[in-house]
PDB file of C-alpha atoms in Angstrom:
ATOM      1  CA  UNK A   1     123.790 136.723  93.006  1.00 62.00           C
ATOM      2  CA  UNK A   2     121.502 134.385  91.419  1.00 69.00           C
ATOM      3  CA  UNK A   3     118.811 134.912  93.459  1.00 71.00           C
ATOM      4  CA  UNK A   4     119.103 138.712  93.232  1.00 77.00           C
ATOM      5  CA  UNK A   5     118.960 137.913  89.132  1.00 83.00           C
ATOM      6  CA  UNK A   6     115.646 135.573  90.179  1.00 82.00           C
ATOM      7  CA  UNK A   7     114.102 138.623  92.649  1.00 82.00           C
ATOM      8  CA  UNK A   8     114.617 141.148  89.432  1.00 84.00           C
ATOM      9  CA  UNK A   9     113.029 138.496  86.436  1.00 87.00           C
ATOM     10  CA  UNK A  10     110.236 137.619  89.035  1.00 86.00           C
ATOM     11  CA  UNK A  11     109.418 141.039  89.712  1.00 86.00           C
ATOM     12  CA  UNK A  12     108.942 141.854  85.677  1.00 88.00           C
ATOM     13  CA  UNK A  13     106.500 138.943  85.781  1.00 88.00           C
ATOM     14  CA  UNK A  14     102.688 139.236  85.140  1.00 90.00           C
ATOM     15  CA  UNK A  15     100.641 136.531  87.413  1.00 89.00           C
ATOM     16  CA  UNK A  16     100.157 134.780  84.369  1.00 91.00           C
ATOM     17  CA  UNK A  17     103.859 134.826  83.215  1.00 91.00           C
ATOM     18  CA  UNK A  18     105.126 133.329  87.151  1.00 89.00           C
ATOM     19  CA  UNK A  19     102.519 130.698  87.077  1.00 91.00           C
ATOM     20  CA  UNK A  20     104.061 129.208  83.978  1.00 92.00           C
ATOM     21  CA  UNK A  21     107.766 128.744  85.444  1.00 90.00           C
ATOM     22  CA  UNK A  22     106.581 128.894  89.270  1.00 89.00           C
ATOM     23  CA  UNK A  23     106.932 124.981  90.101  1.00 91.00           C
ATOM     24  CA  UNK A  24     110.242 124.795  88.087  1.00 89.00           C
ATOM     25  CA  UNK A  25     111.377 127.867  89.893  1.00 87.00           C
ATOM     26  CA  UNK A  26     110.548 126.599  93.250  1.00 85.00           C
ATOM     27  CA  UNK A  27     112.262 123.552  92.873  1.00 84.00           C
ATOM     28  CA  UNK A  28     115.390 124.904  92.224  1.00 82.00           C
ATOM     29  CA  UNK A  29     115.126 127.848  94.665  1.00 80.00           C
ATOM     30  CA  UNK A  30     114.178 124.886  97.016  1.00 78.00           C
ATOM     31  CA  UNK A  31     117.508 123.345  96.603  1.00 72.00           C
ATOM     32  CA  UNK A  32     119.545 127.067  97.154  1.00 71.00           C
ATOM     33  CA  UNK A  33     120.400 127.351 100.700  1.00 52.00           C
ATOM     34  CA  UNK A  34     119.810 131.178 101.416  1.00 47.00           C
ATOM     35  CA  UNK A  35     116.450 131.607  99.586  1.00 50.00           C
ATOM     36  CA  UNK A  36     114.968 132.756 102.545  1.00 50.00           C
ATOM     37  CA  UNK A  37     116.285 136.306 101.986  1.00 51.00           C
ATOM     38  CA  UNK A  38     114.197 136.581  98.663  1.00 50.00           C
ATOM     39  CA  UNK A  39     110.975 135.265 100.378  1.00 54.00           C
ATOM     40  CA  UNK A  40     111.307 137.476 102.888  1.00 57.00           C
ATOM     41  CA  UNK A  41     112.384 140.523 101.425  1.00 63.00           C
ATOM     42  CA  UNK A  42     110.095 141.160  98.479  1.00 70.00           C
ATOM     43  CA  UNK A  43     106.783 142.072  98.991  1.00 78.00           C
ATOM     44  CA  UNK A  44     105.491 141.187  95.206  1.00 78.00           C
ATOM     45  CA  UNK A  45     107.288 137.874  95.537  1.00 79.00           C
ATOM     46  CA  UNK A  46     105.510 137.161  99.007  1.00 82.00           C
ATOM     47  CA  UNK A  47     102.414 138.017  97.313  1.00 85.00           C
ATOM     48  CA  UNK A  48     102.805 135.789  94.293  1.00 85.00           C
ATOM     49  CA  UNK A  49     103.654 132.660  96.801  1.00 86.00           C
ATOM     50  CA  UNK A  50     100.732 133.774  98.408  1.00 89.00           C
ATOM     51  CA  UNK A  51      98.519 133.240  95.820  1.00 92.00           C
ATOM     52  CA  UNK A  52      99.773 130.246  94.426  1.00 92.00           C
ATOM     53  CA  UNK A  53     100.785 128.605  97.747  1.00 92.00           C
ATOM     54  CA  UNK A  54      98.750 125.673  97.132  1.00 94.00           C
ATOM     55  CA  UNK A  55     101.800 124.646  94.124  1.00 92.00           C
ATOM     56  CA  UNK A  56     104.668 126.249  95.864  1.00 90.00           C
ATOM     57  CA  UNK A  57     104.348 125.260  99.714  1.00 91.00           C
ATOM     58  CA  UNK A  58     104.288 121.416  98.823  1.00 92.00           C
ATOM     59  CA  UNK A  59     107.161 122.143  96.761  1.00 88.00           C
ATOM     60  CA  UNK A  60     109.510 124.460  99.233  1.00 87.00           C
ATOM     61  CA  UNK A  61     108.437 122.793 102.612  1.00 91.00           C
ATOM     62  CA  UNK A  62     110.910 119.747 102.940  1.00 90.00           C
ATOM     63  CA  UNK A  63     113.794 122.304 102.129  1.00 86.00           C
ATOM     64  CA  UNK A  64     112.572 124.544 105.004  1.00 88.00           C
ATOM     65  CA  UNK A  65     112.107 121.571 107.054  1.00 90.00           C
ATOM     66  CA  UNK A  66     115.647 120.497 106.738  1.00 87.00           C
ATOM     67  CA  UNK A  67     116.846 124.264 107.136  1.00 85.00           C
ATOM     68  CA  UNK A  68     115.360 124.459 109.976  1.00 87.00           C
ATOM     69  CA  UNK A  69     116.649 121.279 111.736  1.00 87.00           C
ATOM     70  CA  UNK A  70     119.997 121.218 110.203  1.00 83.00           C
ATOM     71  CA  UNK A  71     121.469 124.443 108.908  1.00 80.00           C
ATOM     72  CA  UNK A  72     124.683 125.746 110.564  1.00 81.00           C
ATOM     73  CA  UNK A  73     124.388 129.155 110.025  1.00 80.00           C
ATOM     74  CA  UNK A  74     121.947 131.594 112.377  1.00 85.00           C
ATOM     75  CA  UNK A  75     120.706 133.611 110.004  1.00 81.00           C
ATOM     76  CA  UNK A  76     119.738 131.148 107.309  1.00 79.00           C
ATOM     77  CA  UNK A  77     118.382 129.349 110.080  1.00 84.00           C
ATOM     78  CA  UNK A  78     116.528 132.916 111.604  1.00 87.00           C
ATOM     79  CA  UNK A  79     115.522 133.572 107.915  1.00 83.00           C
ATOM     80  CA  UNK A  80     114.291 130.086 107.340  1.00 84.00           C
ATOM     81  CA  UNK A  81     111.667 129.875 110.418  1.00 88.00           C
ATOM     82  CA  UNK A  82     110.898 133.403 109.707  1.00 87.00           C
ATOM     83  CA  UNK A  83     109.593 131.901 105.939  1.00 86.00           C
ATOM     84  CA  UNK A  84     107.771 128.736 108.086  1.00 89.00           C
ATOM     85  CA  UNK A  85     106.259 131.563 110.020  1.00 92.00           C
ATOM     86  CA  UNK A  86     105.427 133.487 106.893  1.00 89.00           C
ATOM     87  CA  UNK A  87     103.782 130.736 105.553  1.00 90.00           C
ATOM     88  CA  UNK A  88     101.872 128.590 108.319  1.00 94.00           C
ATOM     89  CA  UNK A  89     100.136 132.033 108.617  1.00 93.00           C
ATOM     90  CA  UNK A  90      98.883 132.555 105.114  1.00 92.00           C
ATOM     91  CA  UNK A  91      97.658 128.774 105.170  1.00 94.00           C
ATOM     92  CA  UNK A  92      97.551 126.477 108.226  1.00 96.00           C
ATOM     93  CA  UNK A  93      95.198 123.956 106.907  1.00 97.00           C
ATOM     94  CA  UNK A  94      98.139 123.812 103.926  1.00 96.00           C
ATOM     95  CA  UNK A  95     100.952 123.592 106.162  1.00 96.00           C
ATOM     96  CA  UNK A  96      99.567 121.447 108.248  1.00 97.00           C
ATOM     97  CA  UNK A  97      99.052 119.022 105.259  1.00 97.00           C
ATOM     98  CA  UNK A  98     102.326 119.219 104.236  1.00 96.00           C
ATOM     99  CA  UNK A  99     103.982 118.928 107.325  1.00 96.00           C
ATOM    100  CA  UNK A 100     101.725 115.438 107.950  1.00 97.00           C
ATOM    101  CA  UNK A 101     103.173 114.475 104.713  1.00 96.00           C
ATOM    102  CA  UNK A 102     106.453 115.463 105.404  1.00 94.00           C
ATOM    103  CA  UNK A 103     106.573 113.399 108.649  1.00 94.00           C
ATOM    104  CA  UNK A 104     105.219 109.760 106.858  1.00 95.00           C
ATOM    105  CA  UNK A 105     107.701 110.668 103.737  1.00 94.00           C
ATOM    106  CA  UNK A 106     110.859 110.850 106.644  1.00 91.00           C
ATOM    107  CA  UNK A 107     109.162 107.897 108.358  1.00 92.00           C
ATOM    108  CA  UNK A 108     108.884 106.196 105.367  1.00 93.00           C
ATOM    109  CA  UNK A 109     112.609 106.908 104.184  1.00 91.00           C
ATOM    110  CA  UNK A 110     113.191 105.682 108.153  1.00 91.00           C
ATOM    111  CA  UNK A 111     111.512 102.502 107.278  1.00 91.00           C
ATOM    112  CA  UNK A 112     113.721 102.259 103.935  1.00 93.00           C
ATOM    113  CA  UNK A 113     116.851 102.993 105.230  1.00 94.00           C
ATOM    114  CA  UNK A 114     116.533 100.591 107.941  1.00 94.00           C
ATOM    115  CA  UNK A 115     115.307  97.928 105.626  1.00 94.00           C
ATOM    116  CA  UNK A 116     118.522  98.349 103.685  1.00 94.00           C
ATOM    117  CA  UNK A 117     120.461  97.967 106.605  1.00 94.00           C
ATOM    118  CA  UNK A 118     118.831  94.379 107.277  1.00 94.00           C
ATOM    119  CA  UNK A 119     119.328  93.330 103.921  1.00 94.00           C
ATOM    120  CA  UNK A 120     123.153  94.076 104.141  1.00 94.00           C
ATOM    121  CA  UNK A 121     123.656  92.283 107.560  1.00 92.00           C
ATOM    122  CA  UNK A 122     121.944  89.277 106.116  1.00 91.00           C
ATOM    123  CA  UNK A 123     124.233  89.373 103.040  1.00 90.00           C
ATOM    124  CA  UNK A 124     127.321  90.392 105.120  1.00 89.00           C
ATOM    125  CA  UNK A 125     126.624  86.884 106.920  1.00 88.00           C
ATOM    126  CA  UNK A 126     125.733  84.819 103.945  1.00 86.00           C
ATOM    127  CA  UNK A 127     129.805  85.841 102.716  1.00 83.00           C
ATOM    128  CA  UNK A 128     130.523  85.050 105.724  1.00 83.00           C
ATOM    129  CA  UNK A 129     129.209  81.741 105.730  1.00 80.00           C
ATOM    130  CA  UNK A 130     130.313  80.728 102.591  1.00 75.00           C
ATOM    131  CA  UNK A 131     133.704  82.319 102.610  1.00 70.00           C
ATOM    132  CA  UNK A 132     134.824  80.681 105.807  1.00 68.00           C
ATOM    133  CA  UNK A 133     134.870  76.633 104.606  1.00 65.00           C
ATOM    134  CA  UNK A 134     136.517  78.075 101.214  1.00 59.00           C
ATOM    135  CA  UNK A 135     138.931  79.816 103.077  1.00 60.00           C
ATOM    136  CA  UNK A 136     139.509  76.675 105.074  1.00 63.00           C
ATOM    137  CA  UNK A 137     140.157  74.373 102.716  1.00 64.00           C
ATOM    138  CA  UNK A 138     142.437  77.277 100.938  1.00 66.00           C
ATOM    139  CA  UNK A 139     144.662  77.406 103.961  1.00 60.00           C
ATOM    140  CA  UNK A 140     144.999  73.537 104.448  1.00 58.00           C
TER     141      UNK A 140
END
């Protein structure tokens, strides 16, 4: 329903009127899980990503990314590669660039996570090590 509401405000839009709310837009529609059905379905809204892919792909391609690994449902998932498809044609070079940054950002979060996990082993067996005499001397 919302995104039918979107399809109808964005298709009243002049060029100059989408560009102001585009990135805002984008990042919300990048959090909705079906948005593929608007990209794919209006022409004029296809057209305005089109021309202003070089804001909007950088914004929208980790959300297709993790559609496209992850999503449960066939025809988000059809819908979603369908978009990818959409939009690796009207800019490789772009998508390209985005999908190199996408891969250090998830090896980076990789890196992170796994950091974190170190930290909490080496805390886990600093309590340990200091619990264990106190707990001695408790019990005695």
């Amino acid at each position: 329903m919302f995104l039918g509401e979107v399809e109808g405000i964005v298709e009243a839009m002049s060029v100059m009127e989408f560009q102001k709310v585009m990135v805002p837009l984008f990042l919300r529609i990048a959090f909705c899980v079906t948005f593929s059905y608007v990209l794919v379905h209006n022409d004029q809204i296809v057209n305005l990503i089109a021309h202003n892919r070089q804001a909007i792909l950088p914004i929208m391609f980790a959300a297709l990314e993790k559609n496209a690994d992850n999503h449960w449902n066939q025809s988000v998932l059809n819908l979603t590669l369908n978009v990818r498809k959409m939009l690796c044609e009207m800019d490789e070079d772009l998508f390209m660039s985005c999908h190199a940054r996408y891969q250090e950002d998830e090896a980076n979060q990789c890196s992170v996570m796994e950091k974190r996990k170190e930290t909490w082993a080496r805390l886990e067996n600093a309590a340990t090590v200091l619990v264990t005499p106190l707990a001695t001397s408790i019990a005695c």
